[in-house]
Amino acid sequence: MRGPKRAPAIRFAAKIPIRTHVLTEKDDIVEVARRYTEGIANRGDVIALAESAVAITQGRAVLPETVRPGRLARFLCRFPTKSGSLATPVAMQLAIDEVGRARILAGCAAAAVGKILGKKGLFYIVAGRELALIDDVAGTMYPYERHVVLGPKDPAKVVKDIKKATGAEAVIADVNDLGCVDIIGISNKLYADAVKDALRDNPFGNEDEQTPIVVLKRAGRGRLPSTTCLPGPGSGKITTKGGEGLA
């Protein structure tokens, strides 16, 4: 007796970085995604967005000089590693403002226990995963390179709205140059593994490249040229892998 048919593996044939204008809190990220991917992303493709770009359009970029860290923030910021996102008084104060003192203290208690047991990440499990998305002053696109950027609000709704507006799947991801991919929101979980593989080389450009959107073209939807320039307000190159899927 035959078992149920397995769904075909999802593979991507190309990654297309999309150049946009400078995004600000005045932009609607759903409309931005729709406008810049029109004629490029089709049903079955994936529109991937950098989490910092989504957060910026939601008004979640904060100038450090507008934040007054309290005693608790100044004390607690001593404990994360220097490379951690909460290692400054300002970032820690924003974390406290985001989830409240009680959750922060509970997370600190969990982290202390985790240190004894040799388990990492308990602070964020208890205090809130969203706190790991806080980008302290560094690598954010102009003109927000001096801002602290909080994680995006309601990412599940954002990707749902983008899918409704475009017909393509959507994902919000936090990707670094070490190949770590954290999916913040995705419209179809069946795409998760393929999307992670496709984004490991961090095709987003949050600085001079100004390409916070990447379209992942699904394999088997017509042959693509090795490189091509995009028309319209954004421009970029299609990156392919020998005519095969990237994931």
GROMACS .gro file of C-alpha atoms in nm:
model
  247
    1MET     CA    1   0.000   0.000   0.000
    2ARG     CA    2   0.144   0.334  -0.103
    3GLY     CA    3   0.180   0.607   0.152
    4PRO     CA    4   0.068   0.966   0.095
    5LYS     CA    5   0.251   1.159  -0.175
    6ARG     CA    6   0.524   1.388  -0.049
    7ALA     CA    7   0.509   1.751  -0.150
    8PRO     CA    8   0.778   1.840  -0.406
    9ALA     CA    9   1.087   2.007  -0.260
   10ILE     CA   10   1.086   2.385  -0.288
   11ARG     CA   11   1.385   2.519  -0.478
   12PHE     CA   12   1.477   2.869  -0.592
   13ALA     CA   13   1.636   2.940  -0.930
   14ALA     CA   14   1.734   3.301  -0.862
   15LYS     CA   15   1.777   3.571  -0.600
   16ILE     CA   16   1.697   3.925  -0.710
   17PRO     CA   17   1.807   4.211  -0.480
   18ILE     CA   18   1.569   4.504  -0.526
   19ARG     CA   19   1.704   4.857  -0.491
   20THR     CA   20   1.457   5.094  -0.322
   21HIS     CA   21   1.445   5.458  -0.226
   22VAL     CA   22   1.555   5.546   0.128
   23LEU     CA   23   1.283   5.399   0.349
   24THR     CA   24   1.147   5.604   0.640
   25GLU     CA   25   0.865   5.591   0.890
   26LYS     CA   26   0.650   5.768   0.628
   27ASP     CA   27   0.650   5.457   0.409
   28ASP     CA   28   0.395   5.175   0.414
   29ILE     CA   29   0.607   4.859   0.388
   30VAL     CA   30   0.326   4.662   0.223
   31GLU     CA   31   0.291   4.923  -0.051
   32VAL     CA   32   0.672   4.941  -0.086
   33ALA     CA   33   0.690   4.564  -0.134
   34ARG     CA   34   0.402   4.567  -0.383
   35ARG     CA   35   0.540   4.855  -0.591
   36TYR     CA   36   0.900   4.740  -0.614
   37THR     CA   37   0.823   4.374  -0.689
   38GLU     CA   38   0.542   4.433  -0.938
   39GLY     CA   39   0.620   4.238  -1.255
   40ILE     CA   40   0.907   4.056  -1.080
   41ALA     CA   41   0.750   3.842  -0.805
   42ASN     CA   42   0.481   3.597  -0.908
   43ARG     CA   43   0.270   3.339  -0.729
   44GLY     CA   44   0.503   3.078  -0.579
   45ASP     CA   45   0.795   3.323  -0.552
   46VAL     CA   46   0.900   3.474  -0.219
   47ILE     CA   47   0.940   3.842  -0.132
   48ALA     CA   48   1.202   3.859   0.144
   49LEU     CA   49   1.243   4.174   0.351
   50ALA     CA   50   1.520   4.273   0.592
   51GLU     CA   51   1.374   4.304   0.942
   52SER     CA   52   1.544   4.639   1.004
   53ALA     CA   53   1.378   4.792   0.697
   54VAL     CA   54   1.035   4.678   0.815
   55ALA     CA   55   1.100   4.817   1.163
   56ILE     CA   56   1.214   5.153   1.026
   57THR     CA   57   0.890   5.197   0.831
   58GLN     CA   58   0.703   5.127   1.156
   59GLY     CA   59   0.879   5.416   1.330
   60ARG     CA   60   1.092   5.188   1.546
   61ALA     CA   61   1.427   5.361   1.489
   62VAL     CA   62   1.528   5.562   1.796
   63LEU     CA   63   1.805   5.820   1.838
   64PRO     CA   64   2.012   5.734   2.148
   65GLU     CA   65   2.011   6.093   2.272
   66THR     CA   66   1.631   6.081   2.306
   67VAL     CA   67   1.650   5.794   2.558
   68ARG     CA   68   1.721   5.844   2.929
   69PRO     CA   69   1.850   5.515   3.072
   70GLY     CA   70   1.746   5.444   3.431
   71ARG     CA   71   1.954   5.285   3.703
   72LEU     CA   72   1.830   4.937   3.622
   73ALA     CA   73   1.931   4.970   3.256
   74ARG     CA   74   2.274   5.106   3.345
   75PHE     CA   75   2.327   4.815   3.584
   76LEU     CA   76   2.196   4.531   3.367
   77CYS     CA   77   2.378   4.634   3.048
   78ARG     CA   78   2.706   4.531   3.213
   79PHE     CA   79   2.621   4.161   3.188
   80PRO     CA   80   2.564   4.090   2.816
   81THR     CA   81   2.876   4.035   2.605
   82LYS     CA   82   3.015   4.351   2.447
   83SER     CA   83   2.896   4.235   2.107
   84GLY     CA   84   2.543   4.177   2.238
   85SER     CA   85   2.256   4.401   2.129
   86LEU     CA   86   2.170   4.496   2.489
   87ALA     CA   87   2.522   4.587   2.600
   88THR     CA   88   2.458   4.962   2.621
   89PRO     CA   89   2.240   5.155   2.868
   90VAL     CA   90   2.025   5.293   2.585
   91ALA     CA   91   1.952   4.954   2.428
   92MET     CA   92   1.876   4.799   2.766
   93GLN     CA   93   1.640   5.084   2.853
   94LEU     CA   94   1.455   5.035   2.524
   95ALA     CA   95   1.425   4.664   2.605
   96ILE     CA   96   1.277   4.751   2.945
   97ASP     CA   97   1.034   4.993   2.780
   98GLU     CA   98   0.940   4.725   2.526
   99VAL     CA   99   0.848   4.436   2.759
  100GLY     CA  100   0.853   4.578   3.112
  101ARG     CA  101   1.082   4.547   3.412
  102ALA     CA  102   0.927   4.222   3.535
  103ARG     CA  103   1.002   4.028   3.216
  104ILE     CA  104   1.352   4.169   3.195
  105LEU     CA  105   1.429   4.066   3.554
  106ALA     CA  106   1.275   3.723   3.496
  107GLY     CA  107   1.493   3.687   3.187
  108CYS     CA  108   1.802   3.785   3.385
  109ALA     CA  109   1.719   3.524   3.649
  110ALA     CA  110   1.677   3.261   3.377
  111ALA     CA  111   2.009   3.365   3.221
  112ALA     CA  112   2.183   3.328   3.558
  113VAL     CA  113   2.045   2.975   3.596
  114GLY     CA  114   2.141   2.900   3.237
  115LYS     CA  115   2.498   3.009   3.302
  116ILE     CA  116   2.522   2.757   3.587
  117LEU     CA  117   2.370   2.481   3.372
  118GLY     CA  118   2.567   2.572   3.062
  119LYS     CA  119   2.258   2.668   2.861
  120LYS     CA  120   2.255   2.980   2.646
  121GLY     CA  121   1.963   3.188   2.523
  122LEU     CA  122   1.737   3.155   2.828
  123PHE     CA  123   1.721   3.532   2.872
  124TYR     CA  124   1.547   3.577   2.535
  125ILE     CA  125   1.324   3.273   2.583
  126VAL     CA  126   1.185   3.426   2.902
  127ALA     CA  127   1.212   3.802   2.839
  128GLY     CA  128   1.104   3.785   2.476
  129ARG     CA  129   1.253   3.677   2.147
  130GLU     CA  130   1.185   4.022   2.004
  131LEU     CA  131   1.458   4.169   2.224
  132ALA     CA  132   1.721   3.975   2.030
  133LEU     CA  133   1.619   4.180   1.725
  134ILE     CA  134   1.726   4.513   1.877
  135ASP     CA  135   2.006   4.654   1.660
  136ASP     CA  136   2.227   4.883   1.863
  137VAL     CA  137   2.396   5.171   1.681
  138ALA     CA  138   2.565   4.999   1.385
  139GLY     CA  139   2.513   4.870   1.029
  140THR     CA  140   2.165   5.011   0.967
  141MET     CA  141   2.090   5.183   0.637
  142TYR     CA  142   2.127   5.561   0.593
  143PRO     CA  143   1.996   5.784   0.746
  144TYR     CA  144   1.946   5.554   1.046
  145GLU     CA  145   2.306   5.446   1.099
  146ARG     CA  146   2.313   5.635   1.431
  147HIS     CA  147   1.983   5.494   1.555
  148VAL     CA  148   1.893   5.197   1.769
  149VAL     CA  149   1.641   4.991   1.572
  150LEU     CA  150   1.389   4.774   1.754
  151GLY     CA  151   1.247   4.457   1.603
  152PRO     CA  152   0.943   4.487   1.374
  153LYS     CA  153   0.596   4.486   1.524
  154ASP     CA  154   0.345   4.216   1.428
  155PRO     CA  155   0.557   4.051   1.156
  156ALA     CA  156   0.295   3.780   1.099
  157LYS     CA  157   0.041   4.043   0.992
  158VAL     CA  158   0.294   4.222   0.771
  159VAL     CA  159   0.378   3.910   0.567
  160LYS     CA  160   0.010   3.817   0.545
  161ASP     CA  161  -0.073   4.163   0.408
  162ILE     CA  162   0.215   4.151   0.158
  163LYS     CA  163   0.098   3.813   0.029
  164LYS     CA  164  -0.255   3.949  -0.009
  165ALA     CA  165  -0.127   4.255  -0.197
  166THR     CA  166   0.114   4.073  -0.430
  167GLY     CA  167   0.006   3.709  -0.459
  168ALA     CA  168   0.361   3.599  -0.372
  169GLU     CA  169   0.475   3.447  -0.044
  170ALA     CA  170   0.652   3.683   0.196
  171VAL     CA  171   0.912   3.656   0.469
  172ILE     CA  172   1.079   3.893   0.714
  173ALA     CA  173   1.426   3.777   0.809
  174ASP     CA  174   1.722   3.880   1.022
  175VAL     CA  175   2.039   3.769   0.844
  176ASN     CA  176   2.403   3.830   0.930
  177ASP     CA  177   2.727   3.781   0.741
  178LEU     CA  178   2.806   3.465   0.940
  179GLY     CA  179   2.526   3.279   0.763
  180CYS     CA  180   2.279   3.291   1.051
  181VAL     CA  181   1.920   3.333   0.930
  182ASP     CA  182   1.639   3.405   1.174
  183ILE     CA  183   1.292   3.404   1.021
  184ILE     CA  184   1.080   3.663   1.201
  185GLY     CA  185   0.762   3.613   1.002
  186ILE     CA  186   0.669   3.395   0.704
  187SER     CA  187   0.343   3.362   0.511
  188ASN     CA  188   0.388   2.990   0.436
  189LYS     CA  189   0.590   2.771   0.672
  190LEU     CA  190   0.646   2.512   0.399
  191TYR     CA  191   0.896   2.757   0.250
  192ALA     CA  192   1.098   2.807   0.571
  193ASP     CA  193   1.388   2.567   0.508
  194ALA     CA  194   1.432   2.669   0.145
  195VAL     CA  195   1.422   3.038   0.238
  196LYS     CA  196   1.687   2.990   0.509
  197ASP     CA  197   1.919   2.816   0.264
  198ALA     CA  198   1.868   3.086   0.000
  199LEU     CA  199   1.939   3.373   0.240
  200ARG     CA  200   2.250   3.232   0.412
  201ASP     CA  201   2.485   3.442   0.199
  202ASN     CA  202   2.297   3.755   0.311
  203PRO     CA  203   2.183   3.899  -0.024
  204PHE     CA  204   2.027   4.199   0.153
  205GLY     CA  205   2.211   4.529   0.122
  206ASN     CA  206   2.128   4.763   0.409
  207GLU     CA  207   2.405   5.013   0.347
  208ASP     CA  208   2.523   5.164   0.016
  209GLU     CA  209   2.355   4.885  -0.184
  210GLN     CA  210   2.015   4.997  -0.052
  211THR     CA  211   1.853   4.662  -0.138
  212PRO     CA  212   1.640   4.568   0.165
  213ILE     CA  213   1.409   4.351  -0.050
  214VAL     CA  214   1.513   4.029  -0.223
  215VAL     CA  215   1.284   3.831  -0.453
  216LEU     CA  216   1.343   3.455  -0.448
  217LYS     CA  217   1.229   3.312  -0.781
  218ARG     CA  218   1.098   2.959  -0.751
  219ALA     CA  219   1.254   2.697  -0.979
  220GLY     CA  220   1.049   2.540  -1.256
  221ARG     CA  221   0.868   2.862  -1.351
  222GLY     CA  222   1.058   2.929  -1.675
  223ARG     CA  223   1.429   2.956  -1.748
  224LEU     CA  224   1.610   3.265  -1.627
  225PRO     CA  225   1.913   3.436  -1.783
  226SER     CA  226   2.234   3.434  -1.580
  227THR     CA  227   2.215   3.809  -1.516
  228THR     CA  228   1.974   4.082  -1.607
  229CYS     CA  229   1.899   4.436  -1.501
  230LEU     CA  230   1.566   4.511  -1.344
  231PRO     CA  231   1.343   4.781  -1.493
  232GLY     CA  232   1.158   5.048  -1.302
  233PRO     CA  233   1.249   5.241  -0.986
  234GLY     CA  234   1.463   4.961  -0.842
  235SER     CA  235   1.753   4.786  -1.008
  236GLY     CA  236   1.952   4.478  -0.932
  237LYS     CA  237   2.089   4.158  -1.080
  238ILE     CA  238   1.943   3.813  -1.095
  239THR     CA  239   2.185   3.570  -0.936
  240THR     CA  240   2.153   3.213  -1.055
  241LYS     CA  241   2.341   2.895  -0.983
  242GLY     CA  242   2.414   2.720  -1.307
  243GLY     CA  243   2.047   2.708  -1.401
  244GLU     CA  244   1.969   2.501  -1.092
  245GLY     CA  245   1.769   2.586  -0.783
  246LEU     CA  246   1.946   2.764  -0.500
  247ALA     CA  247   1.762   2.567  -0.234
   0.00000   0.00000   0.00000
